[in-house]
């Protein structure tokens, strides 16, 4: 896995073209200002996901000053980002689905907010950010993108803090938690599941409508619902999520409602 | 299971079954109710179980009395000896908790066996010390909830909340922690567990209660209400049964008794309404026919 090439690809895609209308705005502002593509030397990645990054970062594609032209993009970006932040269960990264930046754009525009404000924190100017809500797999984006996006978002946050005047450095980025949601597409008999897997399951309809399954082997907590939707959380690696789902799927098939 | 209170030479309680005024009420110690043997109506007074309880021998106050004989006072009438030895300094918190448990149980008329079970659970949890940081009242409330469940007569979290100062959230948290600490588990709640209590609190006759039990069980079997809490389904079933009988109750009344919002009852009722005809027991006497049932 060539992380360096990945970073390069990612930054290029942001700077030049992109499918997301949000990023078009970014590219728009980036083009007239400086060199659009930040070159690799700024983003040294040694190897592996926990590699250290030098603190000299080039965010030239980030507009330094907020001018009236930024309004629309900053509002929408801020809205998308805060929406994503609100949806995010995790600390440093999250795989969040079902939140389209496009919908938010309409909402935010219709609110008619002032310059730089977002609907979630009025009067707070926010620089446009990469949306933390990813596009689906169907669009052909290569995997591992969500982790990369979260890294980029964290770097942008560090940049913002840096610009505020604090001596900020971006060190030791580590993904602490990953959340995934999926659908097995059949209804599930939770009562049966709690009877047979008593030591792992906790199902209290008075407290929470879903069954809380604490898997031991990859230490993952799964929230299993009657509709067949499953939420997996507590993973440090993507592979753990996949493994947990591979483990739970045959069990759930056994408790399918006929 | 039941004991006849009249056999102990006591006067009959003032409450009687309305339909059978001279029937001797049978005491069901499990749920703390009095039941008429002729028609099965629950006429709960709740205070009779105390006669069976053998509290006297172990009451903590027997240890702490100050001496009252003539020799224990000096010339001015002040007590001579300081008999304030703390009987159990390390377990004073536990005794306080037992008192609290007893108070809580008394408020909802729980029989002695549930209180004893609660005390045992609390003792085990307390000695284990794994939940030491949590408020004792929270642990006590959760123990009470677990004891009711284990005895087969579960109380809803809201009912326990009503007699405790702890929030439902905290009781729920402690409940899960205690199950983990004691490595026990409890059975899943069913709709039938609550029928007798809710129906008698609403003053519904036995027929309606039996119909509601049948409706709720059938609705769950036919999977008409997937993912709904059993309490909500029970409340909706009671609503349907009462609306079909002569004793009609509003959703608000049922919601008050069951601790469910009336919109929740409405939602569950909407799910069972389409197949109402199949849900009623075959021998049910309709006061309002099925097609005239309210359609919310």
XYZ file of C-alpha atoms in Angstrom:
554
model
C 0.000 0.000 0.000
C 1.636 3.152 -1.190
C 0.549 5.814 1.236
C 2.575 8.487 -0.407
C 0.880 7.946 -3.727
C -2.454 7.892 -1.965
C -1.866 11.253 -0.306
C -0.727 12.657 -3.583
C -3.779 11.313 -5.355
C -6.036 12.638 -2.708
C -4.615 16.110 -2.622
C -4.568 16.259 -6.384
C -8.175 15.251 -6.600
C -9.174 17.926 -4.166
C -7.210 20.611 -5.869
C -8.066 19.834 -9.461
C -11.262 18.100 -10.316
C -13.767 16.351 -8.161
C -17.231 14.884 -8.250
C -18.422 16.618 -5.115
C -19.882 20.078 -5.801
C -18.371 21.239 -2.534
C -14.918 20.539 -3.701
C -15.598 22.323 -6.931
C -15.968 25.490 -4.920
C -12.687 24.774 -3.203
C -10.931 24.170 -6.502
C -12.522 27.372 -7.739
C -10.908 29.420 -5.063
C -7.700 27.448 -5.192
C -7.165 27.992 -8.923
C -6.941 31.771 -9.006
C -4.796 31.908 -5.892
C -1.815 29.583 -5.921
C -0.382 26.388 -7.316
C -3.282 24.011 -6.990
C -1.522 20.770 -6.266
C 0.505 20.593 -3.102
C 3.566 18.551 -3.902
C 4.516 15.363 -2.124
C 7.511 16.700 -0.151
C 5.047 18.397 2.139
C 3.418 15.147 3.014
C 6.042 12.640 3.872
C 4.566 9.383 4.938
C 7.067 6.841 6.163
C 5.007 3.695 6.165
C 2.047 2.148 7.840
C -0.989 3.978 9.158
C 0.720 5.460 12.177
C 3.519 7.212 10.363
C 4.728 10.577 11.594
C 4.218 13.694 9.503
C 6.476 16.706 9.462
C 4.785 19.743 10.755
C 5.358 21.964 7.759
C 2.149 21.559 5.881
C 0.978 23.334 2.857
C -2.635 24.165 2.805
C -2.351 26.575 -0.002
C -5.647 25.473 -1.346
C -7.252 26.755 1.839
C -8.258 30.392 1.407
C -6.579 32.497 4.044
C -9.046 35.318 3.999
C -12.757 34.902 3.951
C -14.228 37.079 1.238
C -17.840 37.384 0.102
C -17.184 34.803 -2.565
C -16.522 32.247 0.125
C -19.878 32.688 1.763
C -21.796 30.058 -0.054
C -19.078 27.454 0.084
C -18.096 28.204 3.653
C -21.667 27.938 4.825
C -22.278 24.685 3.067
C -18.929 23.255 4.003
C -19.369 24.273 7.591
C -22.821 22.771 7.607
C -21.602 19.555 6.055
C -18.703 19.346 8.431
C -20.685 20.088 11.559
C -23.362 17.689 10.440
C -20.679 15.074 9.974
C -19.214 15.935 13.354
C -22.609 15.572 14.928
C -23.095 12.201 13.278
C -19.639 10.982 14.152
C -19.590 8.639 17.031
C -15.852 8.423 17.216
C -13.115 10.700 18.339
C -10.632 10.914 15.539
C -12.258 9.221 12.654
C -15.503 7.770 11.634
C -17.081 5.965 8.778
C -20.324 7.814 8.528
C -22.916 7.180 5.917
C -26.218 8.650 4.812
C -25.466 12.322 4.938
C -25.262 13.982 1.606
C -23.606 17.335 1.439
C -25.944 18.205 -1.415
C -29.050 18.120 0.787
C -27.373 20.289 3.342
C -26.467 22.881 0.772
C -30.107 23.505 -0.003
C -31.023 23.668 3.669
C -28.258 26.034 4.557
C -28.873 28.333 1.631
C -32.550 28.530 2.437
C -31.739 29.582 5.983
C -30.165 32.695 4.591
C -27.403 32.915 7.144
C -24.903 35.629 7.491
C -21.361 35.645 6.390
C -19.383 32.653 7.440
C -21.967 31.353 9.881
C -23.092 27.760 10.045
C -26.540 26.661 11.134
C -25.114 24.808 14.066
C -22.955 27.528 15.544
C -24.133 30.931 14.394
C -21.667 33.766 14.108
C -18.689 31.406 13.891
C -16.765 31.779 10.657
C -15.419 28.465 9.521
C -13.028 27.692 6.716
C -14.280 25.238 4.140
C -13.316 21.725 5.002
C -13.207 18.452 3.219
C -16.538 16.839 3.948
C -16.023 14.042 6.411
C -19.002 12.177 5.019
C -17.689 9.994 2.279
C -19.117 9.043 -1.074
C -20.350 5.476 -1.306
C -18.358 2.583 -2.686
C -20.490 2.635 -5.804
C -18.784 5.750 -7.024
C -15.589 3.804 -7.418
C -13.535 5.583 -4.787
C -10.720 3.331 -3.676
C -11.020 1.872 -0.151
C -9.052 3.200 2.816
C -10.353 6.574 1.780
C -12.315 7.172 4.958
C -9.232 6.842 7.127
C -7.325 9.112 4.809
C -10.075 11.678 4.820
C -10.157 11.695 8.568
C -6.416 12.232 8.621
C -6.769 15.109 6.245
C -9.569 16.608 8.269
C -7.459 16.359 11.410
C -4.624 18.096 9.619
C -6.938 20.873 8.567
C -8.075 21.301 12.117
C -4.443 21.522 13.191
C -3.909 24.166 10.527
C -6.865 26.179 11.791
C -5.542 26.047 15.323
C -2.142 27.015 14.019
C -3.585 30.015 12.251
C -5.218 31.119 15.423
C -1.757 31.621 16.789
C -1.206 28.515 18.885
C 2.032 26.594 18.409
C 0.308 23.589 16.909
C 2.009 20.552 15.491
C 0.457 17.550 13.841
C 1.969 14.489 15.434
C 0.995 10.887 16.074
C -2.268 10.738 14.256
C -3.988 7.500 15.229
C -7.403 6.189 14.379
C -9.027 5.377 17.719
C -12.468 4.224 16.758
C -14.302 3.127 13.664
C -18.053 2.827 13.307
C -19.825 0.993 10.542
C -23.451 0.391 9.712
C -24.904 -2.254 7.445
C -28.036 -4.114 6.553
C -28.532 -7.860 6.358
C -31.813 -7.306 4.491
C -33.957 -9.667 6.528
C -35.781 -9.246 9.857
C -34.155 -10.831 12.901
C -35.602 -12.626 15.927
C -33.815 -10.842 18.738
C -35.502 -12.919 21.453
C -33.995 -16.075 20.006
C -30.588 -14.487 19.748
C -30.590 -13.340 23.357
C -31.628 -16.816 24.539
C -28.788 -18.634 22.834
C -26.029 -16.041 23.150
C -26.810 -14.947 26.669
C -23.258 -14.271 27.757
C -22.652 -11.876 24.888
C -26.036 -10.280 24.336
C -28.033 -7.727 26.232
C -31.573 -7.077 25.028
C -33.800 -4.837 27.121
C -36.671 -3.438 25.065
C -37.483 -1.022 27.876
C -34.019 0.492 27.695
C -33.063 0.284 24.017
C -34.851 -1.267 21.049
C -31.727 -2.958 19.735
C -29.786 -5.951 20.969
C -26.273 -5.088 22.197
C -23.897 -7.874 21.218
C -20.391 -7.660 22.659
C -18.204 -9.837 20.486
C -15.065 -11.134 22.161
C -12.727 -12.221 19.408
C -12.394 -8.959 17.612
C -13.511 -6.751 20.484
C -16.437 -5.116 18.743
C -19.833 -4.039 19.986
C -22.681 -4.640 17.574
C -26.114 -3.078 17.808
C -28.533 -5.430 16.116
C -32.043 -4.301 15.296
C -35.219 -6.139 14.391
C -35.248 -4.597 10.920
C -31.920 -6.243 10.096
C -29.792 -3.154 10.383
C -26.537 -3.674 12.257
C -24.169 -1.061 13.663
C -20.607 -2.149 14.470
C -18.408 0.026 16.639
C -15.261 -0.029 18.722
C -12.859 -1.084 15.990
C -9.334 0.243 15.648
C -8.796 -1.332 12.241
C -11.010 -1.768 9.237
C -10.228 -5.490 9.223
C -11.813 -5.903 12.655
C -15.111 -4.586 11.342
C -15.056 -6.999 8.438
C -14.120 -9.894 10.686
C -16.884 -9.085 13.158
C -19.438 -8.938 10.395
C -18.220 -12.225 8.940
C -18.670 -13.744 12.390
C -22.127 -12.379 13.077
C -23.714 -12.955 9.693
C -24.200 -16.741 9.962
C -25.578 -16.295 13.478
C -28.078 -13.742 12.269
C -29.076 -15.950 9.358
C -29.959 -18.595 11.899
C -32.393 -16.203 13.549
C -34.049 -14.934 10.434
C -37.770 -14.316 10.782
C -39.813 -16.405 8.364
C -48.737 -20.444 46.756
C -51.689 -18.817 48.533
C -52.413 -18.658 52.225
C -55.744 -18.043 53.863
C -55.487 -15.067 56.135
C -58.649 -15.872 58.030
C -57.040 -18.999 59.491
C -54.956 -16.913 61.863
C -57.881 -15.617 63.846
C -57.804 -12.115 62.394
C -60.675 -9.938 61.341
C -61.488 -9.877 57.657
C -60.180 -6.908 55.729
C -62.648 -4.218 54.910
C -62.200 -4.692 51.168
C -64.128 -7.444 49.524
C -64.725 -8.504 45.998
C -67.511 -6.298 44.604
C -69.191 -9.180 42.869
C -68.917 -11.633 45.731
C -69.033 -9.722 49.008
C -68.931 -12.803 51.188
C -66.099 -14.554 49.394
C -62.940 -14.895 51.406
C -60.115 -13.283 49.490
C -57.158 -15.484 48.704
C -53.731 -14.005 49.167
C -51.263 -14.384 46.351
C -47.941 -13.849 48.009
C -46.032 -13.720 44.759
C -47.481 -10.468 43.583
C -48.792 -9.088 46.834
C -52.411 -9.105 45.703
C -55.661 -10.403 47.079
C -57.686 -12.416 44.626
C -61.347 -13.382 44.752
C -61.566 -17.145 44.304
C -64.956 -16.982 42.616
C -64.239 -14.590 39.792
C -60.478 -14.057 40.034
C -60.711 -10.300 40.472
C -57.615 -8.793 41.968
C -58.562 -6.729 44.998
C -55.127 -5.665 46.106
C -54.794 -4.134 49.534
C -51.189 -5.073 49.931
C -50.857 -4.817 53.677
C -51.656 -8.392 54.603
C -48.332 -9.920 53.776
C -46.771 -8.205 56.734
C -48.436 -10.653 59.098
C -46.517 -13.481 57.556
C -43.217 -11.734 57.648
C -40.929 -12.560 60.527
C -39.235 -9.263 60.869
C -39.138 -9.040 64.659
C -36.210 -11.286 65.290
C -33.867 -9.438 63.003
C -35.074 -5.879 63.272
C -32.038 -3.643 63.655
C -33.690 -1.424 66.252
C -33.546 -4.229 68.846
C -29.836 -3.692 69.075
C -29.732 0.022 69.511
C -32.019 0.669 72.440
C -30.765 2.766 75.293
C -31.172 1.268 78.755
C -34.333 2.353 80.524
C -34.082 0.825 83.979
C -33.739 2.875 87.158
C -30.074 2.095 87.503
C -29.111 3.509 84.171
C -29.789 7.119 85.097
C -27.685 9.287 87.386
C -28.984 11.859 89.827
C -30.050 14.471 87.323
C -31.946 12.116 85.106
C -29.304 11.963 82.429
C -28.357 8.588 81.143
C -25.297 7.192 82.810
C -23.958 4.833 80.232
C -23.283 5.634 76.635
C -24.747 2.683 74.942
C -24.057 3.996 71.525
C -21.817 1.261 70.306
C -22.085 1.159 66.564
C -23.113 -2.347 65.910
C -21.812 -2.579 62.383
C -19.718 0.377 61.302
C -18.541 -1.294 58.145
C -22.007 -2.383 57.127
C -23.958 0.633 58.216
C -24.326 1.587 54.576
C -25.704 -1.850 53.868
C -28.261 -1.586 56.655
C -29.248 1.825 55.428
C -29.719 0.344 51.992
C -31.858 -2.439 53.411
C -34.046 0.152 55.052
C -34.311 1.994 51.752
C -35.179 -1.225 49.930
C -37.838 -1.950 52.485
C -39.315 1.520 52.044
C -39.343 1.258 48.274
C -40.920 -2.176 48.359
C -43.530 -0.996 50.800
C -44.578 1.797 48.478
C -45.566 -0.675 45.788
C -46.687 -3.418 48.176
C -44.100 -6.002 47.332
C -44.187 -9.232 49.310
C -41.475 -10.267 51.699
C -39.845 -12.798 49.405
C -39.014 -10.146 46.835
C -37.604 -7.883 49.528
C -35.485 -10.744 50.850
C -34.197 -11.533 47.405
C -33.385 -7.881 46.868
C -31.480 -7.768 50.124
C -29.488 -10.831 49.132
C -28.631 -9.378 45.762
C -27.578 -6.123 47.345
C -25.423 -7.952 49.864
C -23.672 -9.887 47.106
C -23.049 -6.764 45.064
C -21.880 -4.818 48.096
C -19.443 -7.496 49.168
C -18.057 -7.827 45.691
C -17.191 -4.133 45.687
C -17.095 -4.009 41.887
C -19.782 -1.326 41.833
C -18.402 0.585 44.778
C -18.453 4.030 43.186
C -22.148 3.937 42.375
C -24.799 5.401 44.639
C -26.155 2.768 46.991
C -29.705 3.848 46.268
C -29.141 3.225 42.588
C -27.769 -0.230 43.284
C -30.668 -0.915 45.648
C -33.236 0.154 43.048
C -31.592 -1.994 40.410
C -31.508 -4.947 42.815
C -35.202 -4.471 43.454
C -35.855 -4.506 39.717
C -33.817 -7.680 39.265
C -35.509 -9.378 42.209
C -38.955 -8.656 40.791
C -37.802 -10.087 37.455
C -36.326 -13.185 39.032
C -39.482 -13.887 40.991
C -41.458 -13.889 37.777
C -43.395 -10.706 38.479
C -41.407 -8.018 36.701
C -41.962 -4.360 37.383
C -41.254 -1.835 34.669
C -38.301 0.497 35.107
C -40.757 3.349 35.358
C -42.556 1.687 38.251
C -39.278 1.327 40.127
C -38.457 4.944 39.262
C -41.715 6.022 40.815
C -40.650 4.751 44.216
C -36.994 5.656 43.971
C -35.154 8.934 43.693
C -32.855 7.524 41.011
C -33.391 8.214 37.323
C -34.396 5.461 34.915
C -31.117 5.885 33.073
C -29.055 5.283 36.177
C -31.160 2.323 37.262
C -30.752 0.856 33.782
C -26.982 1.317 33.924
C -26.714 -0.252 37.373
C -28.979 -3.078 36.251
C -26.615 -4.009 33.452
C -23.587 -3.661 35.693
C -25.073 -5.869 38.395
C -25.975 -8.590 35.909
C -22.394 -8.507 34.696
C -20.959 -8.484 38.228
C -23.094 -11.323 39.558
C -22.911 -13.186 36.253
C -26.627 -13.836 36.257
C -29.174 -13.217 33.602
C -32.870 -12.529 33.642
C -35.676 -13.710 31.421
C -37.059 -11.475 28.750
C -40.226 -9.618 29.724
C -43.466 -10.670 28.072
C -46.733 -8.849 27.643
C -48.577 -11.172 30.019
C -46.431 -10.236 32.998
C -48.127 -6.895 33.399
C -51.711 -7.640 32.510
C -53.088 -8.411 35.938
C -51.521 -5.346 37.503
C -52.460 -2.853 34.815
C -55.979 -4.164 34.404
C -56.783 -4.151 38.097
C -55.336 -0.682 38.498
C -57.697 0.425 35.750
C -60.596 -1.433 37.333
C -61.214 -3.695 34.386
C -63.150 -6.934 34.871
C -61.516 -10.295 34.538
C -62.988 -10.926 31.113
C -61.366 -7.819 29.693
C -58.075 -8.715 31.299
C -58.133 -12.190 29.803
C -59.051 -10.764 26.416
C -56.227 -8.245 26.584
C -53.752 -10.974 27.518
C -54.905 -13.043 24.579
C -54.744 -10.094 22.178
C -51.221 -9.156 23.221
C -49.954 -12.715 22.974
C -51.541 -13.207 19.582
C -50.174 -9.914 18.298
C -46.645 -10.904 19.268
C -47.076 -14.391 17.775
C -48.317 -12.972 14.491
C -45.419 -10.492 14.588
C -47.675 -7.503 14.044
C -45.582 -5.297 16.317
C -41.910 -5.966 15.563
C -39.472 -3.971 17.630
C -42.121 -2.530 19.970
C -41.601 -2.685 23.705
C -43.811 -5.335 25.333
C -45.237 -2.666 27.632
C -46.494 -0.646 24.691
C -48.019 -3.719 23.092
C -49.689 -4.654 26.377
C -51.094 -1.150 26.726
C -52.453 -1.209 23.182
C -54.015 -4.623 23.798
C -55.679 -3.369 26.972
C -56.993 -0.398 25.031
C -58.453 -2.605 22.325
C -59.998 -5.003 24.820
C -61.483 -2.253 26.942
C -62.888 -0.454 23.909
C -64.598 -3.652 22.819
C -66.128 -4.168 26.225
C -68.471 -2.100 28.335
C -65.648 -0.615 30.372
C -64.035 1.745 27.925
C -60.790 3.374 28.965
C -59.082 6.227 27.172
C -55.546 5.992 25.876
C -54.504 8.632 28.353
C -55.746 6.628 31.321
C -54.008 3.503 30.150
C -50.883 5.520 29.420
C -50.876 6.895 32.948
C -51.118 3.455 34.507
C -48.656 1.735 32.222
C -46.163 4.576 32.063
C -46.395 4.797 28.287
C -47.117 7.900 26.284
C -50.548 7.908 24.662
C -48.966 8.439 21.243
C -47.034 5.231 21.817
C -50.268 3.398 22.547
C -51.702 4.951 19.400
C -48.781 3.713 17.303
C -48.995 0.164 18.599
C -52.788 0.214 18.314
C -52.517 1.219 14.658
C -50.342 -1.816 14.069
C -52.756 -4.305 15.665
C -55.988 -2.688 14.498
C -56.042 -4.118 10.935
C -56.225 -7.679 12.243
C -58.340 -6.997 15.286
C -60.895 -9.667 14.434
C -58.331 -12.456 14.685
C -56.806 -11.142 17.871
C -59.832 -11.436 20.143
C -60.388 -14.687 22.021
C -63.138 -16.809 20.476
C -65.439 -16.679 23.507
C -65.320 -12.917 23.972
C -68.586 -11.026 24.531
C -68.409 -7.875 22.456
C -70.097 -4.787 23.755
C -68.800 -2.872 20.757
C -68.319 -5.043 17.659
C -64.936 -5.219 16.017
C -65.839 -3.001 13.092
C -66.982 -0.267 15.458
C -63.676 -0.143 17.330
C -62.108 3.320 17.301
C -59.721 3.842 14.473
C -56.964 6.189 15.522
